[in-house]
mmCIF file of C-alpha atoms in Angstrom:
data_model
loop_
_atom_site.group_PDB
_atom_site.id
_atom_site.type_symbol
_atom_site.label_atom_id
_atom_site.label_comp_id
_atom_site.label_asym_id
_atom_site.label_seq_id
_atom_site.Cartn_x
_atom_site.Cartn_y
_atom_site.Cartn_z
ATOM 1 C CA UNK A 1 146.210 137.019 74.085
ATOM 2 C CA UNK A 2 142.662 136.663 74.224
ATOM 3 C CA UNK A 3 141.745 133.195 74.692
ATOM 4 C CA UNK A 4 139.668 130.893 72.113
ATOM 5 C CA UNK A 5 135.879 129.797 72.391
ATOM 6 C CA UNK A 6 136.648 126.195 73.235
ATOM 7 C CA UNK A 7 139.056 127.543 76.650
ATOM 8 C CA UNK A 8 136.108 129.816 77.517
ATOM 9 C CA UNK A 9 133.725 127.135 77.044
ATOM 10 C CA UNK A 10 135.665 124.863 79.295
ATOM 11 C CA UNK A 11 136.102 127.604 81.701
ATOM 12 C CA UNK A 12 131.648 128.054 82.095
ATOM 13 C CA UNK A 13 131.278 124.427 82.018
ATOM 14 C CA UNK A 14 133.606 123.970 84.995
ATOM 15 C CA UNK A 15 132.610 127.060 86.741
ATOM 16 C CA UNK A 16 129.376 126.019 86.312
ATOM 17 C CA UNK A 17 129.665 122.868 88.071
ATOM 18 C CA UNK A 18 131.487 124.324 90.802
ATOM 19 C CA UNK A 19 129.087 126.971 91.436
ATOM 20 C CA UNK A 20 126.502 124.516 91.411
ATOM 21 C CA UNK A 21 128.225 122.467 93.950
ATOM 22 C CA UNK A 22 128.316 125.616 96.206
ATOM 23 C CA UNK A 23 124.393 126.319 95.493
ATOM 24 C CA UNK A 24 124.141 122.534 96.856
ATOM 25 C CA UNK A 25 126.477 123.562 100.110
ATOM 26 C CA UNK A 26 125.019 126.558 100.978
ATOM 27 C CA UNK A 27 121.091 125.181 100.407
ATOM 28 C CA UNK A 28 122.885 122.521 102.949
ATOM 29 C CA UNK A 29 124.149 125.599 105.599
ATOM 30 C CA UNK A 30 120.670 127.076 105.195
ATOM 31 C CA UNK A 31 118.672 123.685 106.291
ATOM 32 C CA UNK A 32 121.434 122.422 109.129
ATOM 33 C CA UNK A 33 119.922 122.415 111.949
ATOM 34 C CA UNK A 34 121.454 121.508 115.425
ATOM 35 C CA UNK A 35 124.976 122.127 116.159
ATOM 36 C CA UNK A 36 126.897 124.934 113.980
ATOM 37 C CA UNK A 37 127.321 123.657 110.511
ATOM 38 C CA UNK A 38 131.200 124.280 110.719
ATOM 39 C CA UNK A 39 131.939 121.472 108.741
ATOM 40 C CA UNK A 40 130.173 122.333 105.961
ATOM 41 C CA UNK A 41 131.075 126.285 105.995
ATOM 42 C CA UNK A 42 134.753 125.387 105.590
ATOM 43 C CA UNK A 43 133.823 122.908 103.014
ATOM 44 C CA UNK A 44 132.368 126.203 100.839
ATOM 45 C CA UNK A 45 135.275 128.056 101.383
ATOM 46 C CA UNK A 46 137.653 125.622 100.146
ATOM 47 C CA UNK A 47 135.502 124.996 97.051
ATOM 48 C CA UNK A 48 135.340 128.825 95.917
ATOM 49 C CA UNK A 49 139.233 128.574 96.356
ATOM 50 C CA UNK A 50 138.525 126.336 93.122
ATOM 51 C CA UNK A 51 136.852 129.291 91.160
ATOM 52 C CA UNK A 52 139.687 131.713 92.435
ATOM 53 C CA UNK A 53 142.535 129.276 91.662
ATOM 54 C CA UNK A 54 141.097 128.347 88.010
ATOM 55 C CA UNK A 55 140.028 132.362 87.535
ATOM 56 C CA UNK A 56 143.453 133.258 88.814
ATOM 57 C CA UNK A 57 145.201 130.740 86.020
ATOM 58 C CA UNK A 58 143.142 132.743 83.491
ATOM 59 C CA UNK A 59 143.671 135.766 83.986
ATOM 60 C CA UNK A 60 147.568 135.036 83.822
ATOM 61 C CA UNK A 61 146.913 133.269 80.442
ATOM 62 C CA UNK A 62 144.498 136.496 79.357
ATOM 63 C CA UNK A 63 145.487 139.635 81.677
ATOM 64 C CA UNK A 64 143.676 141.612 79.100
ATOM 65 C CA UNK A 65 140.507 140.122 80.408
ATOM 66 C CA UNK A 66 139.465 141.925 83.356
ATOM 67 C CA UNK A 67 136.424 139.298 83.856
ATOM 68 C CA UNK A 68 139.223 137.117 85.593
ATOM 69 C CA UNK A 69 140.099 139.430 87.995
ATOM 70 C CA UNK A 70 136.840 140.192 89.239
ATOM 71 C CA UNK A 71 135.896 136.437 89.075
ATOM 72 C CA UNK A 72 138.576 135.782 91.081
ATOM 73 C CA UNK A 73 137.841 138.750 93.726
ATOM 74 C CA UNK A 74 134.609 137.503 94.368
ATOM 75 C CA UNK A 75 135.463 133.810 94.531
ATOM 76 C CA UNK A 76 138.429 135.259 97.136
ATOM 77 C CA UNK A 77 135.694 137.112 99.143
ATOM 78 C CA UNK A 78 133.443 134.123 99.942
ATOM 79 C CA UNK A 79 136.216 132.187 100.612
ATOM 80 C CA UNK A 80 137.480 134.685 103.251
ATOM 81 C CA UNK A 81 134.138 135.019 104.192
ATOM 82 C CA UNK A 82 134.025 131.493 104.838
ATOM 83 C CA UNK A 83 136.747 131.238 106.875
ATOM 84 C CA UNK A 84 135.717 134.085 108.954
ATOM 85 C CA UNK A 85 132.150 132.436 109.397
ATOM 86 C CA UNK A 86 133.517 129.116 110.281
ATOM 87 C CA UNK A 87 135.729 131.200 113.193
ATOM 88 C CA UNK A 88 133.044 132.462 114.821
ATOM 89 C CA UNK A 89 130.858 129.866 115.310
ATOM 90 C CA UNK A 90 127.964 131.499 115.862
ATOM 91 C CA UNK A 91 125.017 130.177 114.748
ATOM 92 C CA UNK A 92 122.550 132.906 114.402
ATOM 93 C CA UNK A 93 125.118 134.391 111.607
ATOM 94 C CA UNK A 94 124.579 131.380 109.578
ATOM 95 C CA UNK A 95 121.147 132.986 107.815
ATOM 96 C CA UNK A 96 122.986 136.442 107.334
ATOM 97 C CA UNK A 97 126.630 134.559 105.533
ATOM 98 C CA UNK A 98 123.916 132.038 103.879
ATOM 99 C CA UNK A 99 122.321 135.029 102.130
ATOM 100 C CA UNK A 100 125.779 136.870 101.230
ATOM 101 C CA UNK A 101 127.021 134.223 99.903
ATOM 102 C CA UNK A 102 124.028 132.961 97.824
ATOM 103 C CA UNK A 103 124.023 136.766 96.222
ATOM 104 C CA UNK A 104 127.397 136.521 95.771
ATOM 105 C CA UNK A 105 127.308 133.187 93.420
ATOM 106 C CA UNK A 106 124.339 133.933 91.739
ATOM 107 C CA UNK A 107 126.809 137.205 90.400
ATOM 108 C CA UNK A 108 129.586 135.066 89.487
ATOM 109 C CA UNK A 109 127.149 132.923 87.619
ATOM 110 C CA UNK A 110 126.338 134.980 85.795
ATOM 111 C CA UNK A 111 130.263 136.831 85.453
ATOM 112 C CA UNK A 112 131.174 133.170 84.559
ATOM 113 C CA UNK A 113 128.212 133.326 81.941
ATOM 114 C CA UNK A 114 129.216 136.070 79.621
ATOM 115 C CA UNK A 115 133.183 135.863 80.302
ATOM 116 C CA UNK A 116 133.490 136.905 76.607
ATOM 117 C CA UNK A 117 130.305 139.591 76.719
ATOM 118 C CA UNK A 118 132.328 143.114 78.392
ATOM 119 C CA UNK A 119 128.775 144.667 78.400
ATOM 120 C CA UNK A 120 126.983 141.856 79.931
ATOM 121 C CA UNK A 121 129.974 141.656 81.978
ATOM 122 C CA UNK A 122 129.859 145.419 83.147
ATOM 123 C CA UNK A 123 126.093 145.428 83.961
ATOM 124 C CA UNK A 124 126.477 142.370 85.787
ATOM 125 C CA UNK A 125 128.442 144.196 87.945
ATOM 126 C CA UNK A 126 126.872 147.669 87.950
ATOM 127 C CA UNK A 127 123.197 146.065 88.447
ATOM 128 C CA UNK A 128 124.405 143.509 91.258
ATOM 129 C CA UNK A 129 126.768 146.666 93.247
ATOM 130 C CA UNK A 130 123.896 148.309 95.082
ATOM 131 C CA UNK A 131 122.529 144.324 96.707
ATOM 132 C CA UNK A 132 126.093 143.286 97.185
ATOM 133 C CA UNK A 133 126.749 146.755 99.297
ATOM 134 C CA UNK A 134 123.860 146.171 101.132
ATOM 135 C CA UNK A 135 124.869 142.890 102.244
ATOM 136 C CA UNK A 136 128.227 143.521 103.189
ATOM 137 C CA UNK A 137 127.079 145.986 105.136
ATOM 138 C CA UNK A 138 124.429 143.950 106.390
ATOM 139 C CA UNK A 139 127.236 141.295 107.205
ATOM 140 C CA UNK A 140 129.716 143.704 108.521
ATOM 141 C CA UNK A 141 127.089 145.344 111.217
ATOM 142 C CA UNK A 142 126.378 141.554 112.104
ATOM 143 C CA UNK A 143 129.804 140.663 112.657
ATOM 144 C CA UNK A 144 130.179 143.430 114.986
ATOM 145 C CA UNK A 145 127.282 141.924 116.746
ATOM 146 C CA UNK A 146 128.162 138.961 117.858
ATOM 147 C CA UNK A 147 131.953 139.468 118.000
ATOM 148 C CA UNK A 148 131.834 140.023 121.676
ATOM 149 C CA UNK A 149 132.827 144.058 121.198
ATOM 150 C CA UNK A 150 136.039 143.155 119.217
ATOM 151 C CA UNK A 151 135.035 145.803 116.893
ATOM 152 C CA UNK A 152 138.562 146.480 115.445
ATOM 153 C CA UNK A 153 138.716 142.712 114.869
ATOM 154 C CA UNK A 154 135.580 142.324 113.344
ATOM 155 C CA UNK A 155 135.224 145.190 111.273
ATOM 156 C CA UNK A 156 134.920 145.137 107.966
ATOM 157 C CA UNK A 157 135.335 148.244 105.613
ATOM 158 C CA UNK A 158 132.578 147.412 102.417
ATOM 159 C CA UNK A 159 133.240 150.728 100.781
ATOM 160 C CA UNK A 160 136.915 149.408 100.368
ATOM 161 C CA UNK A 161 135.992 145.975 99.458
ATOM 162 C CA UNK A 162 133.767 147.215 96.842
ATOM 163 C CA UNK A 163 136.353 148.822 95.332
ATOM 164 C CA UNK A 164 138.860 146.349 95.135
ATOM 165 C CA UNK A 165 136.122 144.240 93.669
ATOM 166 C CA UNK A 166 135.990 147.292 90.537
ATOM 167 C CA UNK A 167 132.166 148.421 91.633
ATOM 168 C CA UNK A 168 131.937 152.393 92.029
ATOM 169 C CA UNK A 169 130.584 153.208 95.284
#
């Protein structure tokens, strides 16, 4: 069932509010200064749970509509992100989850944008793949860092996650 122009329209409107609150939060992790902002990093994650919840009850109401699914992926990854951030309370990761994550929302802006545009939808995606690999890879070789050698714990395989979020590697 593909869904009418007034649910879509409520879906952008509150996913744009949400996504704004989360521009606020991590503009907030970027400018804390002092102790580690945990406070605040768990506060993200359990707002993109929001996103992933309300793109998860979409895509159940529209399965058809991949958008949801990938909304929903990405709102999942910066929530898991989150949590790992939060865990290892290291401070000079803050910049390098700061910048994933505002990369991250500024694609599901604009996923949340064109919910009802596949082609705006699919170069959304395609043009955002490359910057998001980077990062995660980025992030991954960071977390490896400062994980005290834990490698196995704190590895993270991108080419995998990128796939599971539907962008060819």
């Amino acid at each position: 069932m593909l869904l009418d122009k007034e649910i879509l329209d409520g879906f952008k409107d509150e996913a744009r509010g949400l996504l704004s609150e989360l521009t606020q939060i991590i503009e907030q992790i970027e400018d804390h200064e002092g102790e580690f902002p945990k406070t605040l990093i768990e506060e993200f994650a359990n707002r993109t749970d929001r996103i992933m919840g309300a793109a998860k009850t979409f895509e159940t109401m529209a399965p058809e509509m991949q958008i949801f699914v990938h909304i929903g992926k990405f709102a999942e990854l910066c929530k898991a992100t989150g949590y790992k951030a939060a865990t290892l309370n290291q401070s000079a990761l803050v910049p390098v989850f700061a910048a994933f994550w505002a990369d991250t929302l500024e694609m599901m802006e604009e996923l949340c944008e064109h919910v009802d545009q596949t082609d705006k939808v699919e170069a959304t995606l395609q043009g955002f793949g490359p910057v998001l690999q980077k990062r995660l890879t980025w992030l991954a070789e960071q977390i490896v860092k400062f994980s005290k050698g834990s490698t196995a714990e704190a590895s993270i395989n991108v080419d995998g996650i990128l796939r599971r979020l539907g962008i060819k590697v």
